[in-house]
């Protein structure tokens, strides 16, 4: 499964992303806990674009599921995360979204440059419901190969 969306840099785009990603993962048979982790991490990345990017226009979200791993990329024309002016401790809001994303996915990468913009890559190994379509396909392939 692959998808690519170009969205306006508006808060109303975030529920759209949540719906597309959530429905796709649920349709494949991903467990609800795993879907929730992916959706919260994706929402955090998109919220950062909507709230902090000074460039106007759209941002893009691409995703794919391959070999039990979901990879999502949130791309914008902004300059990337700025260092916090001071450490505000646990209750400080600056950087909290990045910490949340790191806690929910297996791998988080942020590639940023002033001329290209920022790409936030989220990678999560998926867990499957027993009746998942992917499990049935794998079982059929093994059974037919044997």
Coordinates of N, CA and C in Angstrom, one line a residue:
X1 N 0.8 -1.2 0.0 CA 0.0 0.0 0.0 C 0.9 1.2 0.0
X2 N 0.6 2.2 -0.9 CA 1.3 3.5 -0.9 C 0.2 4.6 -1.1
X3 N 0.5 5.7 -0.5 CA -0.3 6.9 -0.8 C 0.5 8.2 -0.7
X4 N 0.0 9.2 -1.3 CA 0.6 10.5 -1.2 C -0.4 11.6 -1.3
X5 N -0.4 12.5 -0.3 CA -1.4 13.6 -0.2 C -0.7 14.9 -0.2
X6 N -1.2 15.9 -0.9 CA -0.8 17.3 -0.7 C -1.9 18.0 -0.1
X7 N -1.6 18.7 1.0 CA -2.6 19.3 1.8 C -2.3 20.8 2.1
X8 N -3.4 21.6 2.3 CA -3.1 23.0 2.7 C -2.6 23.0 4.1
X9 N -1.7 24.0 4.4 CA -1.1 24.1 5.7 C -2.2 24.8 6.7
X10 N -3.2 24.0 7.0 CA -4.3 24.4 7.9 C -4.6 23.3 8.9
X11 N -5.1 23.7 10.0 CA -5.4 22.7 11.1 C -6.5 21.7 10.6
X12 N -7.4 22.1 9.7 CA -8.4 21.1 9.2 C -7.8 20.0 8.4
X13 N -6.6 20.1 8.0 CA -5.9 19.0 7.2 C -5.5 17.8 8.1
X14 N -5.3 18.1 9.4 CA -4.9 17.0 10.3 C -5.9 15.9 10.4
X15 N -7.2 16.2 10.7 CA -8.2 15.1 10.7 C -8.3 14.3 9.4
X16 N -8.0 15.0 8.3 CA -8.0 14.3 7.0 C -6.9 13.2 7.0
X17 N -5.7 13.6 7.4 CA -4.6 12.7 7.4 C -4.9 11.5 8.4
X18 N -5.4 11.8 9.6 CA -5.8 10.8 10.5 C -6.7 9.8 9.9
X19 N -7.7 10.3 9.2 CA -8.7 9.4 8.6 C -8.1 8.5 7.5
X20 N -7.3 9.1 6.7 CA -6.7 8.3 5.6 C -5.8 7.2 6.1
X21 N -4.9 7.6 7.0 CA -3.9 6.7 7.5 C -4.6 5.6 8.4
X22 N -5.5 6.1 9.3 CA -6.2 5.2 10.2 C -7.0 4.1 9.4
X23 N -7.8 4.6 8.4 CA -8.7 3.7 7.7 C -7.8 2.7 6.9
X24 N -6.7 3.2 6.3 CA -5.8 2.3 5.6 C -5.2 1.2 6.5
X25 N -4.7 1.6 7.6 CA -4.1 0.6 8.5 C -5.1 -0.4 9.1
X26 N -6.3 0.1 9.5 CA -7.3 -0.8 10.0 C -7.8 -1.7 8.9
X27 N -7.9 -1.2 7.7 CA -8.3 -2.1 6.6 C -7.3 -3.2 6.3
X28 N -6.0 -3.0 6.6 CA -5.0 -4.0 6.4 C -5.0 -5.0 7.6
X29 N -5.6 -4.6 8.7 CA -5.7 -5.5 9.9 C -4.7 -5.2 11.0
X30 N -4.2 -4.0 11.0 CA -3.3 -3.5 12.1 C -4.1 -3.4 13.4
X31 N -3.5 -3.8 14.5 CA -4.1 -3.7 15.8 C -4.4 -2.2 16.1
X32 N -5.5 -2.0 16.9 CA -5.9 -0.7 17.2 C -4.9 0.1 18.0
X33 N -4.2 -0.5 18.9 CA -3.1 0.1 19.7 C -2.0 0.6 18.8
X34 N -1.6 -0.2 17.8 CA -0.6 0.2 16.8 C -1.1 1.4 16.0
X35 N -2.3 1.3 15.5 CA -2.9 2.4 14.7 C -2.9 3.7 15.5
X36 N -3.3 3.6 16.8 CA -3.3 4.8 17.6 C -1.9 5.4 17.7
X37 N -0.9 4.6 17.9 CA 0.5 5.1 18.0 C 0.9 5.9 16.7
X38 N 0.6 5.2 15.6 CA 0.9 5.9 14.3 C 0.2 7.2 14.1
X39 N -1.1 7.2 14.5 CA -1.9 8.4 14.3 C -1.5 9.5 15.2
X40 N -1.1 9.2 16.4 CA -0.7 10.3 17.3 C 0.7 10.9 16.8
X41 N 1.6 10.0 16.4 CA 2.9 10.5 15.9 C 2.7 11.3 14.6
X42 N 1.9 10.8 13.7 CA 1.6 11.5 12.5 C 0.9 12.9 12.8
X43 N 0.0 12.9 13.7 CA -0.7 14.2 14.0 C 0.3 15.2 14.6
X44 N 1.2 14.7 15.4 CA 2.3 15.6 16.0 C 3.1 16.2 14.9
X45 N 3.5 15.4 13.9 CA 4.4 15.9 12.8 C 3.6 16.9 12.0
X46 N 2.3 16.6 11.7 CA 1.5 17.5 10.9 C 1.2 18.8 11.6
X47 N 1.0 18.7 12.9 CA 0.7 19.9 13.8 C 1.9 20.8 13.8
X48 N 3.1 20.2 13.8 CA 4.3 21.0 13.8 C 4.4 21.8 12.5
X49 N 4.0 21.2 11.4 CA 4.0 21.9 10.1 C 3.0 23.1 10.2
X50 N 1.8 22.8 10.6 CA 0.7 23.8 10.6 C 1.0 24.9 11.5
X51 N 1.6 24.6 12.7 CA 1.8 25.7 13.7 C 3.2 26.4 13.5
X52 N 4.2 25.8 13.0 CA 5.5 26.4 13.0 C 6.1 26.8 11.7
X53 N 5.6 26.2 10.6 CA 6.3 26.5 9.3 C 5.8 27.9 8.9
X54 N 6.8 28.7 8.5 CA 6.5 30.1 8.1 C 6.1 30.2 6.6
X55 N 6.6 29.2 5.8 CA 6.3 29.2 4.4 C 4.8 28.9 4.2
X56 N 4.3 29.5 3.1 CA 2.9 29.4 2.8 C 2.7 28.2 1.9
X57 N 1.5 27.8 1.7 CA 1.2 26.8 0.7 C 0.9 25.4 1.3
X58 N 1.3 24.4 0.6 CA 0.9 23.0 1.0 C 2.1 22.3 1.7
X59 N 1.7 21.2 2.3 CA 2.7 20.2 2.8 C 2.2 18.9 2.3
X60 N 3.1 17.9 2.3 CA 2.8 16.6 1.7 C 3.0 15.5 2.8
X61 N 2.2 14.5 2.7 CA 2.3 13.3 3.5 C 2.3 12.1 2.6
X62 N 3.4 11.3 2.7 CA 3.4 10.1 1.9 C 3.5 8.9 2.9
X63 N 3.1 7.8 2.4 CA 3.2 6.6 3.3 C 3.2 5.4 2.5
X64 N 3.8 4.4 3.1 CA 3.7 3.0 2.5 C 3.9 2.0 3.6
X65 N 3.3 0.8 3.4 CA 3.4 -0.3 4.3 C 4.1 -1.4 3.4
X66 N 5.2 -2.0 4.0 CA 5.9 -3.0 3.2 C 6.6 -3.9 4.3
X67 N 6.4 -5.2 4.1 CA 7.0 -6.2 5.0 C 6.7 -5.9 6.5
X68 N 5.5 -5.5 6.8 CA 5.1 -5.3 8.2 C 5.6 -4.0 8.8
X69 N 6.1 -3.1 8.0 CA 6.5 -1.8 8.5 C 5.8 -0.7 7.8
X70 N 5.4 0.3 8.6 CA 4.7 1.5 8.0 C 5.8 2.6 8.1
X71 N 5.9 3.3 6.9 CA 6.8 4.5 6.9 C 6.0 5.6 6.4
X72 N 6.0 6.7 7.2 CA 5.3 7.9 6.8 C 6.3 9.1 6.8
X73 N 6.1 9.9 5.8 CA 6.9 11.1 5.7 C 6.1 12.3 5.6
X74 N 6.4 13.3 6.4 CA 5.7 14.6 6.4 C 6.7 15.6 5.9
X75 N 6.4 16.3 4.8 CA 7.3 17.2 4.1 C 6.8 18.6 4.0
X76 N 7.6 19.6 4.3 CA 7.2 20.9 4.1 C 8.4 21.8 3.6
X77 N 8.1 23.0 3.4 CA 9.1 24.0 2.9 C 9.8 24.8 4.0
X78 N 9.6 24.4 5.3 CA 10.1 25.1 6.4 C 11.6 24.8 6.7
X79 N 12.2 25.4 7.6 CA 13.6 25.2 7.9 C 13.8 24.2 9.0
X80 N 12.8 23.6 9.5 CA 13.0 22.5 10.5 C 12.9 23.0 11.9
X81 N 13.1 22.1 12.9 CA 12.9 22.4 14.3 C 14.0 23.4 14.7
X82 N 13.6 24.4 15.5 CA 14.5 25.3 16.0 C 14.9 24.9 17.5
X83 N 16.1 25.1 17.9 CA 16.4 24.8 19.2 C 15.7 25.7 20.2
X84 N 15.2 25.1 21.3 CA 14.5 25.8 22.3 C 15.5 26.9 22.9
X85 N 15.0 28.1 23.2 CA 15.9 29.1 23.8 C 16.4 28.7 25.1
X86 N 15.7 27.9 25.9 CA 16.1 27.4 27.2 C 15.4 26.2 27.5
X87 N 16.0 25.4 28.4 CA 15.3 24.1 28.8 C 14.2 24.5 29.8
X88 N 13.0 24.2 29.4 CA 11.8 24.5 30.2 C 11.3 23.4 31.0
X89 N 12.1 22.3 31.0 CA 11.8 21.2 31.9 C 10.6 20.3 31.3
X90 N 10.1 19.4 32.1 CA 9.1 18.5 31.6 C 7.8 19.2 31.1
X91 N 7.5 20.3 31.8 CA 6.2 21.0 31.4 C 6.3 21.9 30.2
X92 N 7.5 22.1 29.7 CA 7.7 23.0 28.6 C 7.1 22.4 27.3
X93 N 6.5 23.2 26.5 CA 5.9 22.7 25.3 C 6.9 22.6 24.1
X94 N 7.9 23.4 24.1 CA 8.9 23.3 23.0 C 9.6 22.0 22.9
X95 N 9.4 21.3 21.8 CA 10.1 20.0 21.6 C 9.3 18.8 22.1
X96 N 8.2 19.1 22.8 CA 7.4 17.9 23.3 C 6.9 17.0 22.2
X97 N 6.5 17.6 21.1 CA 5.9 16.8 20.0 C 7.0 15.8 19.5
X98 N 8.2 16.2 19.4 CA 9.3 15.4 18.9 C 9.5 14.2 19.9
X99 N 9.5 14.5 21.2 CA 9.6 13.5 22.2 C 8.4 12.5 22.2
X100 N 7.2 13.0 21.9 CA 6.1 12.1 21.8 C 6.2 11.2 20.6
X101 N 6.7 11.8 19.4 CA 6.9 10.9 18.2 C 7.9 9.9 18.5
X102 N 9.0 10.2 19.1 CA 10.1 9.3 19.4 C 9.6 8.1 20.3
X103 N 8.7 8.4 21.2 CA 8.2 7.4 22.1 C 7.2 6.4 21.4
X104 N 6.6 6.9 20.3 CA 5.5 6.1 19.7 C 5.9 5.3 18.5
X105 N 7.1 5.7 17.9 CA 7.5 4.9 16.7 C 8.9 4.3 16.9
X106 N 9.2 3.4 16.0 CA 10.5 2.7 16.2 C 11.7 3.6 15.7
X107 N 11.4 4.5 14.8 CA 12.5 5.3 14.2 C 11.9 6.6 13.8
X108 N 12.6 7.7 14.2 CA 12.2 9.1 13.8 C 13.4 9.7 13.3
X109 N 13.3 10.3 12.0 CA 14.4 11.0 11.4 C 13.8 12.4 11.0
X110 N 14.6 13.4 11.2 CA 14.3 14.7 10.7 C 15.4 15.3 9.9
X111 N 15.1 15.5 8.6 CA 16.1 16.0 7.7 C 15.6 17.4 7.2
X112 N 16.5 18.4 7.5 CA 16.0 19.7 7.3 C 17.2 20.6 6.7
X113 N 16.8 21.4 5.7 CA 17.7 22.4 5.2 C 16.9 23.6 4.7
X114 N 17.5 24.8 4.8 CA 16.7 26.0 4.4 C 16.2 26.0 3.0
X115 N 17.0 25.4 2.1 CA 16.7 25.4 0.6 C 15.7 24.3 0.2
X116 N 15.7 23.2 1.0 CA 14.8 22.1 0.6 C 13.6 21.9 1.5
X117 N 13.6 22.4 2.7 CA 12.6 22.2 3.6 C 12.9 21.1 4.6
X118 N 11.8 20.6 5.2 CA 12.0 19.6 6.2 C 11.2 18.3 5.9
X119 N 11.8 17.1 6.1 CA 11.1 15.9 6.0 C 11.2 15.2 7.3
X120 N 10.1 14.9 7.9 CA 10.0 14.1 9.1 C 9.6 12.7 8.7
X121 N 10.5 11.7 9.0 CA 10.2 10.3 8.6 C 9.9 9.5 9.9
X122 N 8.7 8.8 9.9 CA 8.3 8.0 11.0 C 8.3 6.6 10.5
X123 N 8.9 5.7 11.3 CA 8.9 4.2 10.9 C 8.4 3.4 12.1
X124 N 7.4 2.6 11.8 CA 6.8 1.8 12.9 C 6.6 0.3 12.4
X125 N 7.1 -0.6 13.1 CA 6.8 -2.1 12.8 C 5.4 -2.3 13.3
X126 N 4.6 -2.9 12.5 CA 3.1 -3.0 12.7 C 2.9 -4.3 13.4
X127 N 1.8 -4.3 14.3 CA 1.3 -5.5 14.9 C -0.1 -5.8 14.3
X128 N -0.4 -7.0 14.1 CA -1.6 -7.4 13.3 C -2.6 -8.1 14.2
X129 N -3.9 -7.8 13.8 CA -5.0 -8.6 14.4 C -4.9 -10.0 13.9
X130 N -5.5 -11.0 14.6 CA -5.5 -12.4 14.2 C -6.1 -12.5 12.8
X131 N -7.2 -11.8 12.5 CA -7.9 -12.0 11.3 C -7.4 -11.0 10.2
X132 N -6.3 -10.4 10.3 CA -5.7 -9.5 9.4 C -5.6 -10.0 8.0
X133 N -5.9 -9.2 7.0 CA -5.8 -9.6 5.6 C -4.3 -10.0 5.3
X134 N -3.4 -9.3 5.8 CA -2.0 -9.6 5.6 C -1.6 -11.0 6.1
X135 N -2.1 -11.4 7.3 CA -1.9 -12.7 7.8 C -2.4 -13.8 6.9
X136 N -3.6 -13.6 6.4 CA -4.3 -14.6 5.5 C -3.5 -14.7 4.2
X137 N -3.0 -13.6 3.7 CA -2.2 -13.6 2.5 C -0.9 -14.4 2.7
X138 N -0.2 -14.1 3.8 CA 1.0 -14.8 4.2 C 0.8 -16.3 4.3
X139 N -0.3 -16.7 5.0 CA -0.7 -18.1 5.3 C -0.9 -18.8 3.9
X140 N -1.7 -18.1 3.0 CA -1.9 -18.7 1.7 C -0.7 -18.9 0.9
X141 N 0.2 -18.0 1.0 CA 1.5 -18.1 0.2 C 2.3 -19.2 0.8
X142 N 2.4 -19.4 2.1 CA 3.2 -20.5 2.7 C 2.6 -21.8 2.3
X143 N 1.2 -21.9 2.5 CA 0.5 -23.1 2.2 C 0.7 -23.5 0.7
X144 N 0.6 -22.6 -0.2 CA 0.7 -22.9 -1.6 C 2.1 -23.2 -2.0
X145 N 3.1 -22.7 -1.3 CA 4.5 -22.9 -1.6 C 4.9 -24.3 -1.1
X146 N 4.3 -24.8 -0.1 CA 4.7 -26.1 0.5 C 4.1 -27.2 -0.2

